[in-house]
Short mmCIF file of C-alpha atoms in Angstrom, two decimals:
data_model
loop_
_atom_site.label_atom_id
_atom_site.label_comp_id
_atom_site.label_asym_id
_atom_site.label_seq_id
_atom_site.Cartn_x
_atom_site.Cartn_y
_atom_site.Cartn_z
CA MET A 28 -5.40 14.28 -8.20
CA VAL A 29 -3.56 15.32 -5.20
CA GLN A 30 -5.25 12.47 -3.58
CA SER A 31 -4.00 10.25 -6.41
CA GLN A 32 -0.41 11.70 -5.82
CA VAL A 33 -0.49 11.03 -1.96
CA LEU A 34 -1.28 7.70 -2.66
CA ASP A 35 1.34 7.06 -5.28
CA ARG A 36 4.04 8.42 -2.99
CA THR A 37 2.73 6.42 0.17
CA PHE A 38 2.62 3.16 -1.83
CA SER A 39 6.01 3.83 -3.49
CA ALA A 40 7.29 4.51 -0.24
CA LEU A 41 6.10 1.52 1.31
CA ALA A 42 7.46 -1.06 -1.73
CA ASP A 43 10.75 -1.51 -0.15
CA PRO A 44 11.52 -3.84 2.62
CA THR A 45 14.27 -1.52 4.14
CA ARG A 46 12.05 1.36 4.04
CA ARG A 47 9.15 -0.60 5.96
CA ASP A 48 11.65 -1.79 8.34
CA ILE A 49 12.79 1.88 9.01
CA LEU A 50 8.83 2.89 9.99
CA GLU A 51 8.70 -0.14 12.41
CA ARG A 52 11.91 1.06 13.93
CA LEU A 53 10.36 4.78 14.31
CA ALA A 54 7.64 3.34 15.82
CA ALA A 55 9.43 2.65 18.77
CA GLY A 56 10.91 5.94 18.91
CA PRO A 57 13.25 8.50 17.14
CA ALA A 58 16.56 7.43 16.02
CA SER A 59 19.59 9.16 14.01
CA VAL A 60 20.24 8.34 10.51
CA THR A 61 23.43 6.51 11.40
CA GLU A 62 21.32 4.25 14.06
CA LEU A 63 18.76 3.66 11.19
CA ALA A 64 21.64 2.51 9.13
CA GLU A 65 23.51 0.21 10.96
CA PRO A 66 21.74 -2.65 11.12
CA TYR A 67 21.63 -2.92 7.28
CA GLY A 68 25.11 -2.19 6.49
CA ILE A 69 24.29 -0.01 3.91
CA SER A 70 25.92 3.38 3.17
CA LEU A 71 24.98 6.61 5.14
CA PRO A 72 23.89 8.08 1.39
CA GLY A 73 21.94 5.12 0.77
CA MET A 74 20.17 5.09 3.90
CA LEU A 75 19.34 9.04 3.25
CA LYS A 76 17.78 8.04 -0.04
CA HIS A 77 15.25 6.05 1.77
CA ILE A 78 14.82 8.67 4.48
CA ALA A 79 14.59 11.53 1.65
CA ILE A 80 11.57 8.88 -0.11
CA LEU A 81 9.84 8.30 3.28
CA GLU A 82 9.91 12.27 4.02
CA ARG A 83 8.29 12.89 0.62
CA ALA A 84 5.31 10.79 1.45
CA ASP A 85 5.00 12.56 5.09
CA LEU A 86 6.08 9.04 6.63
CA VAL A 87 8.99 10.36 8.28
CA ALA A 88 9.95 14.01 9.15
CA SER A 89 13.68 14.69 10.19
CA GLU A 90 15.95 17.52 11.46
CA LYS A 91 19.57 18.25 11.87
CA ARG A 92 21.01 19.04 15.24
CA GLY A 93 24.69 19.87 15.08
CA ARG A 94 26.18 16.83 12.70
CA THR A 95 23.48 14.42 13.43
CA ARG A 96 20.09 14.03 11.41
CA ARG A 97 17.60 12.63 13.97
CA CYS A 98 14.51 11.05 12.33
CA ARG A 99 11.10 10.42 13.35
CA LEU A 100 7.49 9.23 12.20
CA GLY A 101 5.99 12.08 10.10
CA PRO A 102 2.56 13.77 10.08
CA ALA A 103 0.93 10.98 7.19
CA ASP A 104 -0.85 8.79 9.07
CA MET A 105 -1.47 6.21 6.10
CA ASP A 106 -5.33 6.58 6.45
CA GLU A 107 -5.44 7.39 2.51
CA ALA A 108 -3.50 4.14 1.57
CA SER A 109 -5.45 1.96 3.95
CA ASP A 110 -8.84 3.29 2.84
CA TRP A 111 -8.25 2.60 -0.57
CA ILE A 112 -7.61 -0.86 0.11
CA GLU A 113 -10.50 -1.22 2.13
CA HIS A 114 -12.81 0.48 -0.56
CA GLN A 115 -11.01 -1.77 -3.29
CA ARG A 116 -11.91 -5.15 -0.95
CA ALA A 117 -15.43 -4.11 -0.40
CA LEU A 118 -15.69 -3.88 -4.29
CA TRP A 119 -13.98 -7.20 -4.55
CA GLU A 120 -16.16 -8.97 -2.02
CA ARG A 121 -19.14 -7.72 -3.45
CA ARG A 122 -18.28 -9.07 -6.64
CA PHE A 123 -17.35 -12.58 -5.29
CA ASP A 124 -20.73 -12.50 -3.33
CA ARG A 125 -22.54 -11.83 -6.47
CA LEU A 126 -20.34 -14.72 -8.08
CA ASP A 127 -21.37 -17.02 -5.08
CA SER A 128 -24.87 -16.25 -5.54
CA TYR A 129 -25.04 -16.52 -9.16
CA LEU A 130 -23.33 -19.99 -8.95
CA GLY A 131 -25.35 -21.23 -6.17
CA HIS A 132 -28.27 -20.08 -8.32
CA THR A 133 -26.80 -22.20 -11.24
CA ALA A 134 -26.00 -25.06 -9.14
CA LYS A 135 -29.34 -25.18 -7.88
CA GLY A 136 -31.02 -25.09 -11.03
CA ALA A 137 -28.53 -27.90 -12.43
CA THR A 138 -29.85 -30.10 -9.31
CA HIS A 139 -33.58 -29.80 -10.27
CA GLU A 140 -33.15 -30.30 -13.87
CA MET B 27 11.35 -12.86 2.78
CA VAL B 28 8.82 -14.28 0.30
CA GLN B 29 6.39 -12.35 2.45
CA SER B 30 8.64 -9.07 1.98
CA GLN B 31 8.61 -9.60 -1.90
CA VAL B 32 5.06 -9.89 -1.46
CA LEU B 33 4.38 -6.88 -0.26
CA ASP B 34 7.25 -5.25 -2.58
CA ARG B 35 5.31 -6.32 -5.65
CA THR B 36 1.79 -5.29 -4.14
CA PHE B 37 2.76 -1.90 -2.95
CA SER B 38 5.00 -1.31 -6.00
CA ALA B 39 1.84 -2.30 -8.16
CA LEU B 40 -0.63 -0.04 -6.27
CA ALA B 41 1.82 3.18 -6.79
CA ASP B 42 0.53 4.26 -10.19
CA PRO B 43 -3.02 5.89 -10.63
CA THR B 44 -3.72 3.86 -13.97
CA ARG B 45 -2.95 0.62 -12.49
CA ARG B 46 -5.42 1.56 -9.41
CA ASP B 47 -8.03 2.46 -11.84
CA ILE B 48 -7.60 -0.65 -13.74
CA LEU B 49 -8.47 -2.54 -10.51
CA GLU B 50 -11.46 -0.55 -9.75
CA ARG B 51 -12.51 -1.15 -13.43
CA LEU B 52 -11.90 -5.07 -12.89
CA ALA B 53 -13.73 -4.97 -9.74
CA ALA B 54 -16.98 -4.46 -11.99
CA GLY B 55 -16.14 -7.43 -14.37
CA PRO B 56 -13.62 -8.83 -16.67
CA ALA B 57 -12.38 -6.63 -19.53
CA SER B 58 -10.27 -6.89 -22.45
CA VAL B 59 -7.06 -4.95 -22.81
CA THR B 60 -8.37 -2.62 -25.39
CA GLU B 61 -11.20 -1.78 -23.36
CA LEU B 62 -9.06 -1.23 -20.27
CA ALA B 63 -6.70 0.99 -22.58
CA GLU B 64 -9.53 3.11 -24.18
CA PRO B 65 -10.19 5.82 -21.46
CA TYR B 66 -6.68 6.64 -20.47
CA GLY B 67 -5.65 6.89 -24.27
CA ILE B 68 -2.42 5.34 -23.79
CA SER B 69 -0.76 2.27 -26.33
CA LEU B 70 -1.66 -1.12 -26.07
CA PRO B 71 1.67 -2.06 -25.32
CA GLY B 72 1.99 0.91 -22.43
CA MET B 73 -1.30 -1.10 -20.93
CA LEU B 74 0.21 -4.41 -21.14
CA LYS B 75 3.22 -3.08 -19.46
CA HIS B 76 0.81 -2.02 -16.42
CA ILE B 77 -1.08 -5.28 -16.51
CA ALA B 78 2.28 -7.28 -16.41
CA ILE B 79 2.81 -5.55 -13.43
CA LEU B 80 -0.53 -6.21 -11.86
CA GLU B 81 -0.18 -9.78 -12.56
CA ARG B 82 3.31 -10.00 -11.06
CA ALA B 83 1.58 -9.05 -7.90
CA ASP B 84 -1.50 -11.25 -8.73
CA LEU B 85 -3.95 -8.40 -8.59
CA VAL B 86 -4.71 -9.24 -12.19
CA ALA B 87 -4.67 -12.64 -14.32
CA SER B 88 -5.37 -12.79 -17.89
CA GLU B 89 -5.95 -15.16 -21.02
CA LYS B 90 -5.44 -14.69 -24.56
CA ARG B 91 -8.40 -15.77 -26.59
CA GLY B 92 -7.92 -15.69 -30.35
CA ARG B 93 -6.56 -12.15 -30.64
CA THR B 94 -7.94 -10.87 -27.32
CA ARG B 95 -6.41 -10.65 -24.29
CA ARG B 96 -9.03 -10.71 -21.55
CA CYS B 97 -8.33 -9.48 -17.72
CA ARG B 98 -9.81 -10.18 -14.70
CA LEU B 99 -9.14 -9.76 -10.93
CA GLY B 100 -6.38 -11.95 -9.75
CA PRO B 101 -6.16 -14.30 -6.69
CA ALA B 102 -4.04 -11.89 -4.58
CA ASP B 103 -6.56 -10.12 -2.02
CA MET B 104 -4.65 -7.54 -0.85
CA ASP B 105 -4.53 -8.94 2.79
CA GLU B 106 -0.96 -8.98 3.29
CA ALA B 107 -0.77 -5.29 2.17
CA SER B 108 -4.01 -4.73 4.41
CA ASP B 109 -2.35 -6.37 7.20
CA TRP B 110 1.12 -4.77 7.05
CA ILE B 111 -0.62 -1.12 7.38
CA GLU B 112 -2.93 -1.98 10.14
CA HIS B 113 0.01 -3.56 11.96
CA GLN B 114 2.16 -0.45 11.61
CA ARG B 115 -0.76 1.78 12.33
CA ALA B 116 -1.62 0.05 15.59
CA LEU B 117 2.44 0.62 16.75
CA TRP B 118 1.79 4.40 15.62
CA GLU B 119 -1.14 4.45 17.82
CA ARG B 120 0.32 2.99 21.03
CA ARG B 121 3.19 5.43 20.61
CA PHE B 122 0.71 8.22 20.08
CA ASP B 123 -1.15 6.98 23.29
CA ARG B 124 2.03 7.26 25.20
CA LEU B 125 2.95 10.32 24.20
CA ASP B 126 -0.43 11.94 24.93
CA SER B 127 -0.28 10.22 28.43
CA TYR B 128 3.11 11.59 29.00
CA LEU B 129 2.00 14.96 28.06
CA GLY B 130 -1.13 14.59 30.15
CA HIS B 131 1.25 13.89 32.88
CA THR B 132 3.63 16.39 32.10
CA ALA B 133 0.76 19.07 32.07
CA LYS B 134 -1.01 18.09 35.41
CA GLY B 135 2.42 18.16 36.73
CA ALA B 136 2.98 21.82 35.64
CA THR B 137 -0.39 23.05 36.92
CA HIS B 138 0.09 21.62 40.34
CA GLU B 139 3.32 23.03 40.81
#
């Protein structure tokens, strides 16, 4: 259940192009909220909303120094999200393999009949 | 932009435990909406809403036969989502490596002083 909530928050946080951009930007180094907001022409409250969603998923951490809020990448490393997708892909591929071998078998059967 | 919308839809679709469960269930084989709804005790309209979100992301495909809607895994293979996460992890790790070598350098400097 707890792991499920981590996945909910991570995938929700990643489901927005601005939030994915923020993560790419922060991978290059910390930045203030003002610096993050600038390229998008969105308001500071709008940017703070995005930051809050990323912080809830532990993808970003921020702290206030004087009048400036500095953001950096958070402790979450997206391992859970990545693992879930890989697990699902493995199930998927196994299913396609079975389908492949079934179709191969059927096709062979057909040519011999 | 188009790729970005694919990521938005995929991550949004995956940001819910019931929808992730549906994908795991369908990896074992096709199922009707009624069969999918049963273990959760949610209404058919509720389940159809989840199916619609998964279909918009191409993660599920469904077709109506008579009075039954059959669902199966869709053509999307989550490669885009997986690639995005891996790209981001690579940026992340490079950053941590730089930080590591910086800290190692500083620590060494400190012991020699």
